[in-house]
Short mmCIF file of C-alpha atoms in Angstrom, two decimals:
data_model
loop_
_atom_site.label_atom_id
_atom_site.label_comp_id
_atom_site.label_asym_id
_atom_site.label_seq_id
_atom_site.Cartn_x
_atom_site.Cartn_y
_atom_site.Cartn_z
CA UNK A 9 -63.53 137.10 136.48
CA UNK A 10 -59.81 137.56 136.33
CA UNK A 11 -59.60 139.45 139.19
CA UNK A 12 -62.07 137.20 141.26
CA UNK A 13 -60.44 133.75 139.83
CA UNK A 14 -57.24 135.39 141.44
CA UNK A 15 -58.03 136.62 144.38
CA UNK A 16 -60.23 133.14 145.01
CA UNK A 17 -56.76 130.70 144.27
CA UNK A 18 -54.97 133.12 146.35
CA UNK A 19 -56.89 132.52 149.24
CA UNK A 20 -57.07 128.99 148.34
CA UNK A 21 -53.67 129.01 148.55
CA UNK A 22 -53.21 130.11 151.95
CA UNK A 23 -55.96 128.39 153.69
CA UNK A 24 -54.12 124.70 151.86
CA UNK A 25 -51.15 125.64 153.61
CA UNK A 26 -52.24 126.37 156.41
CA UNK A 27 -54.63 123.49 156.77
CA UNK A 28 -51.89 120.27 155.00
CA UNK A 29 -50.15 122.09 158.49
CA UNK A 30 -47.76 119.15 158.11
CA UNK A 31 -47.44 118.29 154.73
CA UNK A 32 -47.00 122.35 154.84
CA UNK A 33 -44.26 121.85 157.47
CA UNK A 34 -42.06 118.48 155.76
CA UNK A 35 -42.01 120.60 152.50
CA UNK A 36 -40.54 123.53 153.73
CA UNK A 37 -38.54 121.76 155.84
CA UNK A 38 -37.09 120.38 152.75
CA UNK A 39 -37.27 123.11 150.81
CA UNK A 40 -35.56 125.12 153.49
CA UNK A 41 -32.45 123.09 153.41
CA UNK A 42 -32.10 123.63 150.05
CA UNK A 43 -32.08 126.77 150.24
CA UNK A 44 -29.91 126.90 153.15
CA UNK A 45 -27.32 125.68 150.89
CA UNK A 46 -27.74 127.40 148.12
CA UNK A 47 -26.91 130.51 150.23
CA UNK A 48 -24.28 128.68 151.70
CA UNK A 49 -22.28 128.29 148.03
CA UNK A 50 -23.21 131.73 147.86
CA UNK A 51 -21.07 132.62 151.35
CA UNK A 52 -18.08 129.97 150.13
CA UNK A 53 -18.19 131.24 146.79
CA UNK A 54 -17.67 135.05 147.98
CA UNK A 55 -15.21 133.96 150.97
CA UNK A 56 -12.91 131.12 147.97
CA UNK A 57 -13.31 134.13 145.77
CA UNK A 58 -12.34 137.14 148.26
CA UNK A 59 -9.25 134.59 150.06
CA UNK A 60 -7.93 133.85 146.19
CA UNK A 61 -7.56 137.64 144.80
CA UNK A 62 -5.95 138.47 148.38
CA UNK A 63 -3.52 135.94 147.98
CA UNK A 64 -2.77 136.96 144.39
CA UNK A 65 -2.33 140.85 145.67
CA UNK A 66 0.63 139.14 147.85
CA UNK A 67 1.87 137.53 144.82
CA UNK A 68 4.61 139.94 143.32
CA UNK A 69 8.39 140.00 141.66
CA UNK A 70 10.80 142.47 142.99
CA UNK A 71 13.66 143.68 141.65
CA UNK A 72 16.84 144.80 143.40
CA UNK A 73 18.98 147.70 142.60
CA UNK A 74 23.06 148.08 143.67
CA UNK A 75 23.11 150.73 145.27
CA UNK A 76 25.84 152.84 143.65
CA UNK A 77 22.88 152.73 140.52
CA UNK A 78 21.77 155.55 139.36
CA UNK A 79 18.00 157.09 140.09
CA UNK A 80 16.93 158.79 136.97
CA UNK A 81 18.06 155.17 135.30
CA UNK A 82 15.67 153.03 137.49
CA UNK A 83 13.18 155.46 136.71
CA UNK A 84 13.58 155.10 133.12
CA UNK A 85 13.24 151.26 133.58
CA UNK A 86 9.64 152.24 135.28
CA UNK A 87 8.04 154.04 132.78
CA UNK A 88 9.07 151.35 130.03
CA UNK A 89 7.87 148.25 132.66
CA UNK A 90 4.34 150.53 133.28
CA UNK A 91 3.80 150.66 129.45
CA UNK A 92 3.64 146.77 129.82
CA UNK A 93 0.87 145.65 129.32
CA UNK A 94 0.90 142.46 131.83
CA UNK A 95 1.97 145.16 134.58
CA UNK A 96 -0.51 146.64 137.09
CA UNK A 97 1.66 148.19 139.24
CA UNK A 98 4.99 149.42 139.66
CA UNK A 99 5.94 150.32 143.88
CA UNK A 100 9.28 151.73 143.76
CA UNK A 101 11.30 151.52 146.87
CA UNK A 102 14.16 154.52 146.91
CA UNK A 103 17.35 153.68 149.21
CA UNK A 104 16.54 156.69 151.58
CA UNK A 105 12.23 154.51 152.38
CA UNK A 106 14.09 150.13 151.88
CA UNK A 107 16.37 151.95 155.15
CA UNK A 108 13.13 152.88 156.20
CA UNK A 109 11.08 150.60 156.27
CA UNK A 110 14.45 148.33 157.87
CA UNK A 111 15.11 150.02 160.67
CA UNK A 112 11.72 149.90 161.55
CA UNK A 113 11.10 146.41 160.77
CA UNK A 114 14.46 145.30 163.10
CA UNK A 115 13.33 148.40 165.86
CA UNK A 116 13.48 145.59 168.76
CA UNK A 117 16.88 144.66 167.69
CA UNK A 118 19.74 147.17 168.60
CA UNK A 119 22.19 144.69 167.69
CA UNK A 120 21.18 145.30 164.17
CA UNK A 121 20.86 148.81 164.42
CA UNK A 122 23.99 149.04 165.55
CA UNK A 123 26.23 147.37 163.60
CA UNK A 124 23.27 149.55 160.65
CA UNK A 125 24.62 153.24 162.30
CA UNK A 126 28.57 151.54 161.91
CA UNK A 127 28.44 150.94 158.07
CA UNK A 128 29.39 154.24 156.34
CA UNK A 129 26.75 154.34 153.79
CA UNK A 130 23.35 153.00 153.34
CA UNK A 131 24.05 149.30 152.70
CA UNK A 132 20.59 148.47 150.95
CA UNK A 133 19.63 148.84 147.19
CA UNK A 134 16.25 150.28 145.42
CA UNK A 135 13.84 148.18 144.94
CA UNK A 136 10.53 147.40 142.27
CA UNK A 137 7.36 145.77 143.45
CA UNK A 138 5.53 144.25 140.42
CA UNK A 139 2.22 143.34 139.64
CA UNK A 140 0.93 141.80 137.32
CA UNK A 141 -2.44 141.82 136.19
CA UNK A 142 -2.54 137.52 136.33
CA UNK A 143 -0.15 135.94 138.28
CA UNK A 144 0.35 133.87 135.00
CA UNK A 145 1.78 137.38 133.73
CA UNK A 146 4.80 137.09 135.73
CA UNK A 147 7.31 135.27 133.11
CA UNK A 148 6.37 137.94 130.52
CA UNK A 149 7.31 140.69 132.89
CA UNK A 150 10.75 138.21 134.31
CA UNK A 151 12.00 137.69 130.54
CA UNK A 152 11.76 141.38 130.08
CA UNK A 153 13.08 141.96 132.92
CA UNK A 154 16.10 140.15 131.96
CA UNK A 155 16.45 141.42 128.86
CA UNK A 156 16.60 144.78 130.53
CA UNK A 157 19.09 143.65 132.46
CA UNK A 158 21.01 142.53 129.30
CA UNK A 159 21.06 145.85 127.87
CA UNK A 160 22.00 147.68 130.63
CA UNK A 161 24.74 145.53 130.25
CA UNK A 162 26.34 147.42 127.01
CA UNK A 163 26.13 150.50 129.20
CA UNK A 164 25.44 149.89 133.28
CA UNK A 165 24.51 146.83 135.55
CA UNK A 166 21.98 148.21 137.36
CA UNK A 167 20.04 145.13 139.04
CA UNK A 168 21.67 143.12 141.11
CA UNK A 169 19.02 140.38 141.60
CA UNK A 170 15.19 139.90 140.34
CA UNK A 171 13.81 136.96 142.91
CA UNK A 172 11.04 135.72 140.43
CA UNK A 173 13.26 133.18 139.35
CA UNK A 174 13.12 131.81 143.43
CA UNK A 175 9.19 132.75 143.38
CA UNK A 176 8.81 130.81 140.01
CA UNK A 177 7.56 127.58 141.16
CA UNK A 178 5.90 129.24 144.31
CA UNK A 179 3.93 131.26 141.84
CA UNK A 180 3.41 128.79 138.89
CA UNK A 181 2.12 126.17 141.91
CA UNK A 182 -0.78 129.00 142.98
CA UNK A 183 -1.96 130.02 139.84
CA UNK A 184 -2.54 125.96 139.74
CA UNK A 185 -3.77 126.17 142.99
CA UNK A 186 -6.38 128.72 142.54
CA UNK A 187 -7.28 127.66 139.06
CA UNK A 188 -8.15 124.28 140.80
CA UNK A 189 -9.04 125.46 143.39
CA UNK A 190 -11.95 127.95 141.26
CA UNK A 191 -12.99 124.78 139.06
CA UNK A 192 -13.30 122.09 142.15
CA UNK A 193 -15.60 125.28 143.90
CA UNK A 194 -17.86 125.87 140.77
CA UNK A 195 -18.26 121.61 140.47
CA UNK A 196 -19.47 121.28 144.28
CA UNK A 197 -21.59 123.51 143.97
CA UNK A 198 -23.15 121.99 140.58
CA UNK A 199 -23.56 118.66 142.88
CA UNK A 200 -25.29 120.17 145.80
CA UNK A 201 -27.57 122.10 143.99
CA UNK A 202 -28.85 119.52 141.76
CA UNK A 203 -29.39 117.27 144.37
CA UNK A 204 -31.59 119.60 146.94
CA UNK A 205 -33.04 120.29 143.87
CA UNK A 206 -34.30 117.12 142.83
CA UNK A 207 -35.26 116.45 146.37
CA UNK A 208 -37.27 119.56 146.98
CA UNK A 209 -38.78 119.13 143.73
CA UNK A 210 -39.24 114.74 144.95
CA UNK A 211 -41.12 116.33 148.01
CA UNK A 212 -43.48 118.38 146.58
CA UNK A 213 -44.72 116.06 144.27
CA UNK A 214 -44.76 113.87 147.45
CA UNK A 215 -47.14 116.23 148.55
CA UNK A 216 -49.59 116.73 145.48
CA UNK A 217 -49.98 113.39 145.47
CA UNK A 218 -51.43 113.02 148.19
CA UNK A 219 -54.01 115.34 146.31
CA UNK A 220 -54.83 113.67 143.77
CA UNK A 221 -57.92 112.96 144.99
CA UNK A 222 -58.74 115.62 145.42
CA UNK A 223 -58.09 116.94 142.47
CA UNK A 224 -60.13 114.51 140.24
CA UNK A 225 -62.66 115.51 142.54
CA UNK A 226 -62.10 119.51 141.93
CA UNK A 227 -62.21 117.93 137.81
CA UNK A 228 -65.54 116.37 138.06
CA UNK A 229 -67.49 119.16 139.99
CA UNK A 230 -66.24 121.17 136.53
CA UNK A 231 -63.35 123.23 137.89
CA UNK A 232 -60.65 124.56 134.78
CA UNK A 233 -57.36 123.17 134.62
CA UNK A 234 -56.01 126.76 136.36
CA UNK A 235 -58.56 126.59 138.98
CA UNK A 236 -57.63 123.31 139.81
CA UNK A 237 -53.28 124.10 139.68
CA UNK A 238 -53.58 127.58 141.34
CA UNK A 239 -53.89 126.65 145.30
CA UNK A 240 -51.31 124.31 144.41
CA UNK A 241 -49.11 126.66 142.38
CA UNK A 242 -49.57 129.16 145.59
CA UNK A 243 -48.82 126.44 147.37
CA UNK A 244 -45.92 125.90 146.39
CA UNK A 245 -44.77 129.77 146.95
CA UNK A 246 -45.62 129.85 150.02
CA UNK A 247 -43.08 126.36 150.76
CA UNK A 248 -40.53 129.04 148.73
CA UNK A 249 -41.16 131.95 150.62
CA UNK A 250 -41.66 130.86 154.69
CA UNK A 251 -38.47 128.45 153.88
CA UNK A 252 -36.47 131.61 152.30
CA UNK A 253 -37.09 133.87 154.86
CA UNK A 254 -36.52 131.01 157.77
CA UNK A 255 -32.94 130.69 156.66
CA UNK A 256 -32.52 134.82 155.51
CA UNK A 257 -32.57 134.51 159.43
CA UNK A 258 -30.96 132.02 160.39
CA UNK A 259 -27.78 133.17 158.91
CA UNK A 260 -28.16 136.02 160.20
CA UNK A 261 -26.87 135.03 163.67
CA UNK A 262 -24.95 132.62 162.22
CA UNK A 263 -22.80 134.78 160.22
CA UNK A 264 -22.45 136.58 163.40
CA UNK A 265 -20.86 133.61 165.68
CA UNK A 266 -18.44 132.31 162.52
CA UNK A 267 -17.53 136.16 161.55
CA UNK A 268 -14.26 136.06 163.60
CA UNK A 269 -13.55 132.55 162.01
CA UNK A 270 -13.41 133.61 159.13
CA UNK A 271 -12.26 136.85 158.97
CA UNK A 272 -9.01 134.79 159.94
CA UNK A 273 -8.90 132.07 158.11
CA UNK A 274 -10.00 133.85 154.52
CA UNK A 275 -8.07 136.59 155.38
CA UNK A 276 -9.29 140.05 155.35
CA UNK A 277 -13.32 138.91 155.08
CA UNK A 278 -15.71 138.86 157.67
CA UNK A 279 -18.64 136.66 156.52
CA UNK A 280 -21.25 138.92 158.50
CA UNK A 281 -20.26 142.26 156.76
CA UNK A 282 -20.38 140.45 153.72
CA UNK A 283 -23.43 138.91 154.37
CA UNK A 284 -24.66 142.99 155.62
CA UNK A 285 -23.47 144.54 152.50
CA UNK A 286 -24.52 142.45 150.00
CA UNK A 287 -28.07 141.76 151.76
CA UNK A 288 -29.96 142.45 148.80
CA UNK A 289 -28.38 140.56 146.18
CA UNK A 290 -28.58 137.41 149.09
CA UNK A 291 -32.36 138.56 150.22
CA UNK A 292 -32.90 137.56 145.90
CA UNK A 293 -31.22 134.56 144.99
CA UNK A 294 -32.56 133.08 148.15
CA UNK A 295 -35.94 134.71 147.88
CA UNK A 296 -36.19 133.55 143.83
CA UNK A 297 -34.88 130.51 144.12
CA UNK A 298 -37.41 129.54 146.18
CA UNK A 299 -40.41 131.22 144.51
CA UNK A 300 -39.55 129.93 141.27
CA UNK A 301 -38.79 126.13 142.87
CA UNK A 302 -41.59 126.61 144.81
CA UNK A 303 -43.98 126.87 141.99
CA UNK A 304 -42.39 125.03 139.13
CA UNK A 305 -42.67 121.83 141.39
CA UNK A 306 -46.15 122.47 142.08
CA UNK A 307 -46.84 123.25 138.04
CA UNK A 308 -45.23 119.63 137.05
CA UNK A 309 -46.43 117.95 139.61
CA UNK A 310 -50.18 119.05 139.84
CA UNK A 311 -50.01 118.03 135.48
CA UNK A 312 -49.73 114.66 135.93
CA UNK A 313 -52.85 114.40 137.95
CA UNK A 314 -54.75 116.95 135.77
CA UNK A 315 -54.98 115.28 133.09
CA UNK A 316 -58.03 112.70 133.83
CA UNK B 83 -85.28 116.96 122.51
CA UNK B 84 -83.70 114.58 124.93
CA UNK B 85 -81.78 115.35 128.41
CA UNK B 86 -80.04 112.58 127.68
CA UNK B 87 -79.32 110.32 124.69
CA UNK B 88 -77.18 107.46 123.94
CA UNK B 89 -76.90 106.25 120.09
CA UNK B 90 -75.80 102.69 119.50
CA UNK B 91 -73.39 103.25 121.71
CA UNK B 92 -70.55 100.62 121.86
CA UNK B 93 -68.01 100.12 124.73
CA UNK B 94 -64.26 98.29 123.89
CA UNK B 95 -61.43 98.10 126.71
CA UNK B 96 -58.04 97.83 125.40
CA UNK B 97 -57.75 94.23 126.47
CA UNK B 98 -60.64 93.55 124.09
CA UNK B 99 -63.20 93.72 127.25
CA UNK B 100 -66.69 94.52 126.23
CA UNK B 101 -68.28 96.63 128.66
CA UNK B 102 -71.41 97.87 126.67
CA UNK B 103 -72.45 96.81 123.28
CA UNK B 104 -74.72 98.83 121.57
CA UNK B 105 -76.89 100.63 123.96
CA UNK B 106 -79.01 103.13 123.19
CA UNK B 107 -81.87 104.54 125.06
CA UNK B 108 -83.02 108.53 126.23
CA UNK B 109 -83.69 109.93 129.36
CA UNK B 110 -86.53 113.09 128.52
CA UNK B 111 -86.16 116.31 131.05
CA UNK B 112 -87.72 115.91 134.40
CA UNK B 113 -87.51 112.51 134.60
CA UNK B 114 -85.70 110.31 137.03
CA UNK B 115 -84.75 106.67 136.11
CA UNK B 116 -82.60 103.84 136.81
CA UNK B 117 -80.47 101.50 135.87
CA UNK B 118 -80.17 98.68 137.78
CA UNK B 119 -77.54 95.39 136.77
CA UNK B 120 -74.79 92.90 139.27
CA UNK B 121 -71.69 94.81 138.84
CA UNK B 122 -69.78 94.80 135.96
CA UNK B 123 -73.10 95.01 133.99
CA UNK B 124 -71.69 98.34 132.38
CA UNK B 125 -73.33 100.75 134.85
CA UNK B 126 -69.93 102.48 135.56
CA UNK B 127 -68.95 102.65 132.19
CA UNK B 128 -72.28 104.31 131.36
CA UNK B 129 -71.64 107.53 133.93
CA UNK B 130 -68.27 108.02 132.98
CA UNK B 131 -69.35 108.09 128.98
CA UNK B 132 -71.39 110.53 130.16
CA UNK B 133 -69.46 112.70 131.74
CA UNK B 134 -66.51 112.22 129.05
CA UNK B 135 -64.22 110.71 131.44
CA UNK B 136 -64.48 107.92 128.84
CA UNK B 137 -65.53 107.77 125.11
CA UNK B 138 -66.97 105.02 123.12
CA UNK B 139 -65.60 103.09 120.25
CA UNK B 140 -68.91 103.37 118.60
CA UNK B 141 -72.31 105.17 118.40
CA UNK B 142 -72.91 108.88 120.01
CA UNK B 143 -73.58 110.58 123.11
CA UNK B 144 -75.42 113.41 123.76
CA UNK B 145 -76.39 116.24 126.42
CA UNK B 146 -79.50 118.30 125.23
CA UNK B 147 -77.81 118.69 121.77
CA UNK B 148 -74.84 118.68 122.48
CA UNK B 149 -72.39 115.21 121.54
CA UNK B 150 -70.24 115.15 124.01
CA UNK B 151 -67.55 113.31 122.67
CA UNK B 152 -66.87 116.49 120.15
CA UNK B 153 -66.12 118.71 122.64
CA UNK B 154 -62.12 120.12 122.73
CA UNK B 155 -61.02 119.73 125.62
CA UNK B 156 -61.34 123.35 127.40
CA UNK B 157 -65.11 123.18 126.79
CA UNK B 158 -65.87 119.45 128.84
CA UNK B 159 -65.21 121.91 132.17
CA UNK B 160 -68.08 123.74 131.07
CA UNK B 161 -70.31 120.59 130.22
CA UNK B 162 -69.48 119.13 133.41
CA UNK B 163 -70.74 121.69 135.62
CA UNK B 164 -74.56 121.23 133.87
CA UNK B 165 -74.30 117.09 135.31
CA UNK B 166 -73.54 117.46 138.62
CA UNK B 167 -72.35 113.81 140.24
CA UNK B 168 -72.75 112.04 143.03
CA UNK B 169 -71.03 109.05 144.22
CA UNK B 170 -70.59 105.95 146.64
CA UNK B 171 -67.39 106.78 148.17
CA UNK B 172 -69.08 110.92 148.78
CA UNK B 173 -65.97 111.87 146.86
CA UNK B 174 -65.99 115.47 148.65
CA UNK B 175 -63.05 117.71 149.52
CA UNK B 176 -61.42 116.47 152.46
CA UNK B 177 -59.69 120.08 153.43
CA UNK B 178 -62.68 122.29 152.76
CA UNK B 179 -65.65 122.73 155.49
CA UNK B 180 -69.04 121.69 154.34
CA UNK B 181 -69.81 125.13 153.63
CA UNK B 182 -66.40 125.65 151.18
CA UNK B 183 -67.51 122.36 149.48
CA UNK B 184 -70.10 123.46 147.77
CA UNK B 185 -68.91 127.17 147.32
CA UNK B 186 -66.13 125.47 145.61
CA UNK B 187 -68.72 124.39 142.68
CA UNK B 188 -69.87 127.80 142.29
CA UNK B 189 -66.14 129.77 142.28
CA UNK B 190 -64.92 127.23 140.18
CA UNK B 191 -68.61 127.80 137.50
CA UNK B 192 -67.58 131.52 138.27
CA UNK B 193 -70.29 132.80 140.12
CA UNK B 194 -69.89 135.70 142.39
CA UNK B 195 -69.27 136.80 145.93
CA UNK B 196 -72.82 137.56 146.87
CA UNK B 197 -74.07 134.67 145.06
CA UNK B 198 -72.09 132.22 147.17
CA UNK B 199 -73.51 133.65 150.03
CA UNK B 200 -77.22 133.46 149.68
CA UNK B 201 -76.69 130.07 147.59
CA UNK B 202 -74.91 128.07 149.99
CA UNK B 203 -76.84 128.47 152.68
CA UNK B 204 -79.73 127.54 150.49
CA UNK B 205 -78.72 124.61 148.89
CA UNK B 206 -77.05 123.76 152.73
CA UNK B 207 -80.67 124.25 153.87
CA UNK B 208 -82.21 121.75 151.33
CA UNK B 209 -80.28 118.78 152.54
CA UNK B 210 -81.02 119.53 155.98
CA UNK B 211 -77.00 120.47 157.13
CA UNK B 212 -77.76 124.27 157.89
CA UNK B 213 -76.15 123.59 161.55
CA UNK B 214 -72.67 122.11 159.85
CA UNK B 215 -72.10 124.45 157.62
CA UNK B 216 -68.45 124.46 159.12
CA UNK B 217 -68.09 121.32 159.84
CA UNK B 218 -65.19 119.88 158.00
CA UNK B 219 -66.37 116.15 156.30
CA UNK B 220 -64.17 114.41 158.77
CA UNK B 221 -66.24 115.70 161.58
CA UNK B 222 -69.47 114.51 159.98
CA UNK B 223 -71.73 111.17 159.03
CA UNK B 224 -71.48 109.23 156.37
CA UNK B 225 -75.30 109.96 155.63
CA UNK B 226 -74.61 114.36 156.22
CA UNK B 227 -71.02 113.38 154.33
CA UNK B 228 -73.97 112.17 150.95
CA UNK B 229 -76.61 114.84 151.74
CA UNK B 230 -74.13 117.85 151.51
CA UNK B 231 -72.50 115.44 148.09
CA UNK B 232 -76.04 116.27 146.85
CA UNK B 233 -76.29 119.63 147.67
CA UNK B 234 -72.46 120.18 146.29
CA UNK B 235 -73.88 118.89 142.99
CA UNK B 236 -77.35 120.86 142.84
CA UNK B 237 -76.22 124.28 143.94
CA UNK B 238 -75.31 125.02 140.77
CA UNK B 239 -78.85 124.31 139.12
CA UNK B 240 -77.41 122.19 136.69
CA UNK B 241 -79.38 120.35 133.61
CA UNK B 242 -79.02 116.36 134.79
CA UNK B 243 -77.85 115.35 138.41
CA UNK B 244 -75.96 112.00 137.87
CA UNK B 245 -76.47 109.57 141.33
CA UNK B 246 -73.94 106.57 140.90
CA UNK B 247 -74.42 103.94 143.64
CA UNK B 248 -75.36 106.92 146.08
CA UNK B 249 -76.68 104.83 149.21
CA UNK B 250 -73.95 101.97 148.72
CA UNK B 251 -72.87 103.14 151.95
CA UNK B 252 -75.20 103.85 154.16
CA UNK B 253 -77.58 102.67 156.55
CA UNK B 254 -81.45 101.56 155.47
CA UNK B 255 -82.53 105.95 157.42
CA UNK B 256 -79.63 107.49 155.74
CA UNK B 257 -80.79 106.17 152.70
CA UNK B 258 -84.34 106.49 153.23
CA UNK B 259 -83.26 110.31 153.19
CA UNK B 260 -80.87 110.30 150.62
CA UNK B 261 -83.42 109.28 148.28
CA UNK B 262 -86.08 111.56 149.69
CA UNK B 263 -83.82 114.18 148.82
CA UNK B 264 -83.22 112.68 145.19
CA UNK B 265 -86.70 112.91 144.65
CA UNK B 266 -87.29 116.28 146.06
CA UNK B 267 -84.42 117.83 143.77
CA UNK B 268 -86.84 116.01 140.81
CA UNK B 269 -90.04 117.50 141.45
CA UNK B 270 -88.43 121.26 140.94
CA UNK B 271 -87.78 120.09 137.35
CA UNK B 272 -83.96 118.35 137.38
CA UNK B 273 -83.59 115.09 135.36
CA UNK B 274 -82.11 112.82 137.30
CA UNK B 275 -79.79 109.55 136.44
CA UNK B 276 -79.38 106.70 139.32
CA UNK B 277 -77.59 103.88 139.35
CA UNK B 278 -77.42 101.19 142.43
CA UNK B 279 -78.37 97.69 143.90
CA UNK B 280 -80.69 98.74 146.10
CA UNK B 281 -84.17 96.72 145.65
CA UNK B 282 -85.64 98.97 148.25
CA UNK B 283 -85.00 102.03 146.53
CA UNK B 284 -85.98 101.05 143.26
CA UNK B 285 -89.61 99.40 144.65
CA UNK B 286 -90.15 102.96 146.86
CA UNK B 287 -89.68 105.02 143.61
CA UNK B 288 -91.93 103.09 141.54
CA UNK B 289 -90.03 105.48 138.50
CA UNK B 290 -88.44 104.28 134.73
CA UNK B 291 -86.08 101.24 135.46
CA UNK B 292 -83.20 100.64 133.04
CA UNK B 293 -82.35 97.04 133.05
CA UNK B 294 -78.50 95.78 132.31
CA UNK B 295 -77.17 93.05 131.99
CA UNK B 296 -73.53 91.94 130.45
CA UNK B 297 -73.55 95.28 129.15
CA UNK B 298 -76.94 94.82 126.98
CA UNK B 299 -79.92 96.40 127.97
CA UNK B 300 -82.39 94.29 129.08
CA UNK B 301 -84.76 95.46 130.09
CA UNK B 302 -86.52 99.52 129.83
CA UNK B 303 -89.76 99.77 131.98
CA UNK B 304 -91.67 102.65 132.36
CA UNK B 305 -92.90 102.45 136.29
CA UNK B 306 -89.87 99.13 137.32
CA UNK B 307 -89.14 97.35 139.90
CA UNK B 308 -86.33 95.23 140.43
CA UNK B 309 -86.26 92.34 139.07
CA UNK B 310 -82.79 90.67 138.50
#
C-alpha cells in the first residue's frame, strides 16, 4: 500500500507540475532567482576569501642585516625566530641572492649595473622575509626582533633595520579591512538569502492558494492528509530541481565569461576554474537548497488548507 | 439498524444564530429521502454535520452504529469514503480528466490499479459519459459535470449518496437526467439523501420528503409533495 501510494503521489506531483504550466513557470522563475542569489553568494565568498588570502600572503616583516653581519649569527637568529609559535615562515635571502635578485630586477638599467660593478664589494646585506600565521601577530614578532637586536648590542649589532614599523600602519589597517570585509560579506549574504527565502515561500503559498478549493474537494472525497499533501510537496521539489538545474546551467557560460575578469581583479583565482573544481559541492548546495525550500514551503502552505 | 440517525441535534453558531433546533429523524438503508426548505432553513448545516465538517452543539449524529462526532481526525477520511457527495457547484478537480477525477476517489480509498482500470469505465458508463473519459471538466457542460460528480461519488460503492442541491445549476433537461441517475443508483441499493428547491423534482420522485423551516423539521411525509 505504501508503495502504491508513493507511486501515485509522485505521478500526481509530476502531472500537476506539467498541467499547472503557468503557475509552475512562475514558481520556478522565483526559485531560480533565489538559487542564483545563493550561488552568487557562494562564488562571491570564495572570491573574497582567496583575495584576502592573497593579500595576507603579501604581508610580511623584513629584517635587513648589516653587510658585515656574520652568517652564523644570522642563522642563530633564524633558528630562534622559527621557535616562535607566531612565525609561519622565515625566508633567508643571503647577500649573494640579494645581489642576484637586484641585478635581475635592474637588468634593463645599464647605469645602475655599471654603478654596482664600480663598487668594491657587494653593498647589499642579507634579508629575512618573515611571515606570521595571522596578520595581528606581526607586532609580537617585531617586538621579539627589537629585543633580539638589543641583545645583539651587547656583543655585536647585526640588524640594520626592521621594516615592520614602516609597514605597521598599513598592516594594521589591512587587518581591519580584512575583518570588516568578512563580517560585511557575511551580513549581506544572510540578508540576501533570507529575502529570497521569504519571496519563494510566498510564491509557493500563492500557487497553493489557487488550489485551496481542490484541497477541500480532495478531503471531501475522503483522501487522507498525506495523500492530499504529497503531490504538492512533490511539485515543490520539482520547482527546486528545475530551478536548480537551470541555475547550474546559467552559471556555466557566466563563469566562463567572468573568469578572466575575476582572475585579474581578485588575484590568482579564475571563477570558472573554481566552479569546475568545486562543481560537486556547488551542485549539492544549490540542489539541496532548492529541494528543501520547495518541499518545506509546500508542506507549510498546504497545512493551512488541510485543517478544514 | 438505521443508516443515518439524528438524535435531538441542535446546532448554534458562534454568533449565537441557531441553525438547527432539536432535530430528530432516521433514514433506513436503501431509502430515498429528500429534504426541502427555504434558504437558511438548516439543510446545509444538516449535511455538514453528517460529513463531520461541523459538530453539533447538542445531540448525536450516527452513521450506521458509528457516532460521527466521536471519530478521531484520522478516522474522518475513512468515514467520508462511506458517503458519496455531490454538490450544486460540482466540485470536480479542474486539473484532472473525467477518468482521473473518478480514479482519484478510488486511489484515496486505497484501491488497486486493476480495480481502478475496471471500475472507472463502468462508473462512466453508468452516468453516460463513456466517450468523455479524457475530457477535462472545463471541456464539459454543466449536466456532464454533474454526472461526472455522481460517478465519482458512487464509484467506491458508498453506503449513502448525499446530493446537496445537485440540480441548482442545471436546465430542466439536465435536471431530469440527473434525477433519473439518482433514482437508478437508489434502485441499485444505495441510500440517497437529496436536498433541493426544485418542486418538479420532488413531485416527480414520489418518495419520502422532510420539510424544514427555521432549523426545525415541520413535516415528514412518506410519499411527500413539495409543500411550502
